[in-house]
Amino acid sequence: MKDKKSSAMLHVLTPFIVTLLVVGAAVLAMIKPSDKLKVYFNLAFMDDLKTDPTTAGSGLVIRQNEIIEDYSGETSSTGDVIRPQFGEMYAHLSGSSLSLTIPVYWGTNPELLEMGACQSGGSKLPGEGGNTVISAHEDTYFSELSSVKPGDTITINTNYGEFVYTVSETISFVRTDKRYLQPTEDSRLTLYTCKKDVLSSSDERIGVVCTLTEAKFYTGGEQ
Amino acid sequence: MKKKSTYIISVILSVFLVFGLLGSAAAVLAYTSVSAGSCISLAKKNSVPAKIQTELSRHYSEKYNSSGIPANVYMDVLSESYLTDVMEVYINSGFDALENDGTFVAAMPKNQALEDSIDKFFNNYADEIGYEKDAAFEKKLNETKSNAYSLIGSYSDVYKLSAMSSHGVLAKLSKLYRHKALLMADALGFTAIILLLLMLVNIRERRTVLYWTGICSVIAGVLGLIPCIWLTATKYYNSFTIKQPQVFTAFTGMLYRLTALMTALLAVLTVAGIILVIIYALTRDKEEKHQQPAPVISENH
């Protein structure tokens, strides 16, 4: 009777013993490749919320901010900039001949270009001195750029100040020509996009160069 | 399972048998379900060509502001059946590459109506604005046609096989795919050898092989079913990052199908294992009853 009982116990316990051994062996075997597999799985299936494909992310952290546009406190013509992070919406761009207020993101990549204008990470922030270079798609945010002409004003609102530029010249260059995108001594704003024309090359760029005419850094005091 | 040594060796062999059964199930699934034909039929079933057409239409409508070419120049002549043909060419070329050395070559089907439509638009545009049809004009015209074929091919390559080829992934996969029959035979052969060894180890109690095979089938089935059911229930593949709807649908459709087939295969394995264990239990009870000594009847008159 005792033998029968212990035999029955063994028959019941054995599957659990085998399962533990199998799982243990699998875990040991996966220790080395698991890191690499984790990277591939994270890249392939990055949206933890398992939403539909139009909202699936790429891993880039995009930060939206409320941009101050009706500041009524004290201002100064000099001040400090607040450096944004890659993927952060840090400014609004508007113009006397633009019907849109365009969000401006720090850094350039295809995902950010779908959401607004992008400032080249290597260029200077408005108010920092030097060349501020901003680009956007010609069929969305910069669709009206070709109608901007010398004398028009462009305003950039950030959370550290408001900067007004006046268009000094319209420009046209090929993609490989970097002269308008280089750092400069003077404070300027360079806006550019692709040229739209059936018979033109897709390598052509058009844009405007603007001179800083007014800088108002927010100092925080009440007027 | 009377001897300790027999028991221990059987447990060790069972661990190998579980891996063997799981590997065999995966190999059989890959051999029978991963092919150009199955990819094409699944894509058609999920209306992928219609999605290709919608996405191309959206692309050309969005690009109108920059290109100046209305979307209907392309879309009026791009039928779903043509896009299906292009999709099939890419899938067949991809699997040809897998069966050879991974070099992807896709011969794009010519669409004369598309070329004529682009010719007509460009010529009309040039006539309207008085543009001289010089060498630059011809170059732009040919570029536009070439870009159109290139874009249609890219959108129709729903399993991204050409991209995989350019990144060297197809070449690596072809080393496995070319030998899928051999790999399946190896997996099944390994499982058969483990079973044979189990039989040899338990030669004095051959019936216990039913028990060991049964529990291994159940363990392999359950261990495989848990992740398969979790993947399906949480719709894990919906978090696939590629945003193009036609690629997303093709890839996730294939992944869900393979997961469903694997679930079915493992369910069969589990049920088979349970049956074997029940047979063992019943035949063991019968044998024990036969072995019980006959009751002694005393003669007292």
GROMACS .gro file of N, CA and C in nm, chain B residues 86-159:
model
  222
  309VAL      N    1   0.254   4.318  -5.913
  309VAL     CA    2   0.383   4.371  -5.864
  309VAL      C    3   0.416   4.308  -5.729
  310MET      N    4   0.314   4.300  -5.643
  310MET     CA    5   0.333   4.241  -5.509
  310MET      C    6   0.380   4.096  -5.523
  311GLU      N    7   0.316   4.021  -5.614
  311GLU     CA    8   0.353   3.880  -5.634
  311GLU      C    9   0.496   3.868  -5.686
  312VAL      N   10   0.535   3.959  -5.775
  312VAL     CA   11   0.672   3.957  -5.830
  312VAL      C   12   0.773   3.972  -5.716
  313TYR      N   13   0.746   4.068  -5.627
  313TYR     CA   14   0.839   4.093  -5.516
  313TYR      C   15   0.846   3.975  -5.421
  314ILE      N   16   0.730   3.915  -5.390
  314ILE     CA   17   0.728   3.802  -5.297
  314ILE      C   18   0.799   3.681  -5.359
  315ASN      N   19   0.768   3.653  -5.485
  315ASN     CA   20   0.833   3.539  -5.553
  315ASN      C   21   0.983   3.561  -5.565
  316SER      N   22   1.023   3.684  -5.595
  316SER     CA   23   1.167   3.715  -5.606
  316SER      C   24   1.235   3.699  -5.472
  317GLY      N   25   1.165   3.739  -5.366
  317GLY     CA   26   1.221   3.726  -5.231
  317GLY      C   27   1.245   3.581  -5.195
  318PHE      N   28   1.146   3.497  -5.224
  318PHE     CA   29   1.161   3.355  -5.190
  318PHE      C   30   1.260   3.285  -5.284
  319ASP      N   31   1.272   3.333  -5.407
  319ASP     CA   32   1.376   3.281  -5.497
  319ASP      C   33   1.513   3.311  -5.438
  320ALA      N   34   1.525   3.433  -5.384
  320ALA     CA   35   1.652   3.473  -5.323
  320ALA      C   36   1.682   3.384  -5.202
  321LEU      N   37   1.578   3.355  -5.123
  321LEU     CA   38   1.596   3.269  -5.005
  321LEU      C   39   1.639   3.128  -5.044
  322GLU      N   40   1.589   3.083  -5.157
  322GLU     CA   41   1.622   2.948  -5.200
  322GLU      C   42   1.758   2.940  -5.269
  323ASN      N   43   1.815   3.058  -5.300
  323ASN     CA   44   1.946   3.059  -5.363
  323ASN      C   45   2.048   3.123  -5.268
  324ASP      N   46   2.111   3.232  -5.312
  324ASP     CA   47   2.216   3.288  -5.226
  324ASP      C   48   2.176   3.420  -5.161
  325GLY      N   49   2.047   3.452  -5.163
  325GLY     CA   50   2.003   3.575  -5.099
  325GLY      C   51   2.007   3.697  -5.187
  326THR      N   52   2.045   3.681  -5.314
  326THR     CA   53   2.050   3.798  -5.405
  326THR      C   54   1.909   3.823  -5.458
  327PHE      N   55   1.859   3.942  -5.430
  327PHE     CA   56   1.721   3.975  -5.465
  327PHE      C   57   1.717   4.046  -5.600
  328VAL      N   58   1.642   3.990  -5.694
  328VAL     CA   59   1.626   4.054  -5.825
  328VAL      C   60   1.479   4.051  -5.861
  329ALA      N   61   1.416   4.168  -5.869
  329ALA     CA   62   1.273   4.173  -5.902
  329ALA      C   63   1.254   4.244  -6.035
  330ALA      N   64   1.194   4.175  -6.132
  330ALA     CA   65   1.168   4.236  -6.263
  330ALA      C   66   1.031   4.302  -6.258
  331MET      N   67   1.032   4.436  -6.244
  331MET     CA   68   0.907   4.513  -6.231
  331MET      C   69   0.821   4.499  -6.357
  332PRO      N   70   0.693   4.457  -6.343
  332PRO     CA   71   0.609   4.446  -6.463
  332PRO      C   72   0.586   4.585  -6.525
  333LYS      N   73   0.601   4.592  -6.654
  333LYS     CA   74   0.586   4.720  -6.724
  333LYS      C   75   0.438   4.760  -6.725
  334ASN      N   76   0.413   4.890  -6.712
  334ASN     CA   77   0.276   4.941  -6.719
  334ASN      C   78   0.273   5.051  -6.824
  335GLN      N   79   0.237   5.011  -6.945
  335GLN     CA   80   0.239   5.106  -7.058
  335GLN      C   81   0.142   5.221  -7.035
  336ALA      N   82   0.026   5.188  -6.974
  336ALA     CA   83  -0.074   5.293  -6.949
  336ALA      C   84  -0.016   5.400  -6.855
  337LEU      N   85   0.062   5.359  -6.757
  337LEU     CA   86   0.124   5.453  -6.664
  337LEU      C   87   0.222   5.543  -6.739
  338GLU      N   88   0.305   5.482  -6.821
  338GLU     CA   89   0.405   5.560  -6.896
  338GLU      C   90   0.335   5.657  -6.991
  339ASP      N   91   0.228   5.610  -7.054
  339ASP     CA   92   0.156   5.699  -7.148
  339ASP      C   93   0.092   5.815  -7.073
  340SER      N   94   0.040   5.787  -6.954
  340SER     CA   95  -0.026   5.892  -6.875
  340SER      C   96   0.075   5.999  -6.834
  341ILE      N   97   0.194   5.956  -6.793
  341ILE     CA   98   0.298   6.052  -6.753
  341ILE      C   99   0.345   6.132  -6.875
  342ASP      N  100   0.363   6.062  -6.989
  342ASP     CA  101   0.403   6.130  -7.114
  342ASP      C  102   0.302   6.238  -7.149
  343LYS      N  103   0.175   6.201  -7.141
  343LYS     CA  104   0.067   6.293  -7.181
  343LYS      C  105   0.069   6.417  -7.092
  344PHE      N  106   0.080   6.394  -6.960
  344PHE     CA  107   0.078   6.508  -6.866
  344PHE      C  108   0.196   6.603  -6.892
  345PHE      N  109   0.315   6.546  -6.905
  345PHE     CA  110   0.434   6.629  -6.925
  345PHE      C  111   0.427   6.706  -7.056
  346ASN      N  112   0.383   6.638  -7.161
  346ASN     CA  113   0.375   6.705  -7.291
  346ASN      C  114   0.271   6.818  -7.288
  347ASN      N  115   0.158   6.791  -7.226
  347ASN     CA  116   0.055   6.896  -7.217
  347ASN      C  117   0.106   7.014  -7.135
  348TYR      N  118   0.172   6.983  -7.023
  348TYR     CA  119   0.224   7.088  -6.935
  348TYR      C  120   0.326   7.174  -7.010
  349ALA      N  121   0.416   7.106  -7.080
  349ALA     CA  122   0.520   7.178  -7.154
  349ALA      C  123   0.458   7.265  -7.264
  350ASP      N  124   0.357   7.212  -7.330
  350ASP     CA  125   0.289   7.290  -7.437
  350ASP      C  126   0.220   7.412  -7.376
  351GLU      N  127   0.157   7.392  -7.259
  351GLU     CA  128   0.084   7.504  -7.195
  351GLU      C  129   0.174   7.619  -7.159
  352ILE      N  130   0.293   7.585  -7.106
  352ILE     CA  131   0.382   7.692  -7.060
  352ILE      C  132   0.486   7.729  -7.165
  353GLY      N  133   0.478   7.662  -7.278
  353GLY     CA  134   0.570   7.692  -7.387
  353GLY      C  135   0.712   7.646  -7.357
  354TYR      N  136   0.726   7.539  -7.283
  354TYR     CA  137   0.858   7.488  -7.244
  354TYR      C  138   0.915   7.406  -7.359
  355GLU      N  139   1.043   7.432  -7.390
  355GLU     CA  140   1.106   7.359  -7.502
  355GLU      C  141   1.137   7.217  -7.459
  356LYS      N  142   1.094   7.122  -7.540
  356LYS     CA  143   1.114   6.981  -7.505
  356LYS      C  144   1.256   6.937  -7.540
  357ASP      N  145   1.347   6.985  -7.458
  357ASP     CA  146   1.488   6.958  -7.485
  357ASP      C  147   1.533   6.834  -7.407
  358ALA      N  148   1.666   6.820  -7.399
  358ALA     CA  149   1.722   6.703  -7.332
  358ALA      C  150   1.687   6.701  -7.183
  359ALA      N  151   1.683   6.822  -7.121
  359ALA     CA  152   1.648   6.831  -6.979
  359ALA      C  153   1.505   6.785  -6.957
  360PHE      N  154   1.417   6.820  -7.051
  360PHE     CA  155   1.276   6.778  -7.044
  360PHE      C  156   1.267   6.626  -7.050
  361GLU      N  157   1.339   6.566  -7.146
  361GLU     CA  158   1.336   6.420  -7.162
  361GLU      C  159   1.391   6.352  -7.037
  362LYS      N  160   1.496   6.413  -6.983
  362LYS     CA  161   1.560   6.356  -6.862
  362LYS      C  162   1.460   6.358  -6.746
  363LYS      N  163   1.391   6.472  -6.730
  363LYS     CA  164   1.293   6.485  -6.621
  363LYS      C  165   1.178   6.385  -6.641
  364LEU      N  166   1.136   6.370  -6.768
  364LEU     CA  167   1.026   6.277  -6.800
  364LEU      C  168   1.066   6.134  -6.766
  365ASN      N  169   1.186   6.094  -6.806
  365ASN     CA  170   1.231   5.957  -6.778
  365ASN      C  171   1.252   5.934  -6.630
  366GLU      N  172   1.303   6.039  -6.563
  366GLU     CA  173   1.322   6.032  -6.416
  366GLU      C  174   1.189   6.007  -6.347
  367THR      N  175   1.086   6.080  -6.392
  367THR     CA  176   0.954   6.068  -6.330
  367THR      C  177   0.899   5.926  -6.348
  368LYS      N  178   0.918   5.871  -6.467
  368LYS     CA  179   0.869   5.733  -6.491
  368LYS      C  180   0.945   5.634  -6.403
  369SER      N  181   1.075   5.653  -6.400
  369SER     CA  182   1.160   5.562  -6.322
  369SER      C  183   1.124   5.571  -6.173
  370ASN      N  184   1.104   5.696  -6.126
  370ASN     CA  185   1.066   5.713  -5.985
  370ASN      C  186   0.930   5.651  -5.955
  371ALA      N  187   0.839   5.660  -6.053
  371ALA     CA  188   0.705   5.601  -6.034
  371ALA      C  189   0.716   5.450  -6.017
  372TYR      N  190   0.793   5.385  -6.103
  372TYR     CA  191   0.810   5.239  -6.092
  372TYR      C  192   0.877   5.203  -5.960
  373SER      N  193   0.977   5.284  -5.925
  373SER     CA  194   1.052   5.259  -5.801
  373SER      C  195   0.960   5.271  -5.679
  374LEU      N  196   0.876   5.374  -5.680
  374LEU     CA  197   0.785   5.395  -5.566
  374LEU      C  198   0.679   5.285  -5.559
  375ILE      N  199   0.623   5.250  -5.675
  375ILE     CA  200   0.520   5.144  -5.678
  375ILE      C  201   0.581   5.014  -5.627
  376GLY      N  202   0.704   4.986  -5.670
  376GLY     CA  203   0.772   4.864  -5.623
  376GLY      C  204   0.793   4.867  -5.473
  377SER      N  205   0.837   4.982  -5.423
  377SER     CA  206   0.863   4.995  -5.280
  377SER      C  207   0.735   4.976  -5.198
  378TYR      N  208   0.624   5.035  -5.245
  378TYR     CA  209   0.496   5.021  -5.172
  378TYR      C  210   0.441   4.879  -5.184
  379SER      N  211   0.471   4.811  -5.296
  379SER     CA  212   0.417   4.676  -5.317
  379SER      C  213   0.502   4.568  -5.252
  380ASP      N  214   0.622   4.605  -5.209
  380ASP     CA  215   0.709   4.508  -5.141
  380ASP      C  216   0.664   4.499  -4.996
  381VAL      N  217   0.551   4.433  -4.975
  381VAL     CA  218   0.482   4.440  -4.845
  381VAL      C  219   0.555   4.362  -4.735
  382TYR      N  220   0.640   4.267  -4.774
  382TYR     CA  221   0.716   4.196  -4.672
  382TYR      C  222   0.859   4.251  -4.662
   0.00000   0.00000   0.00000
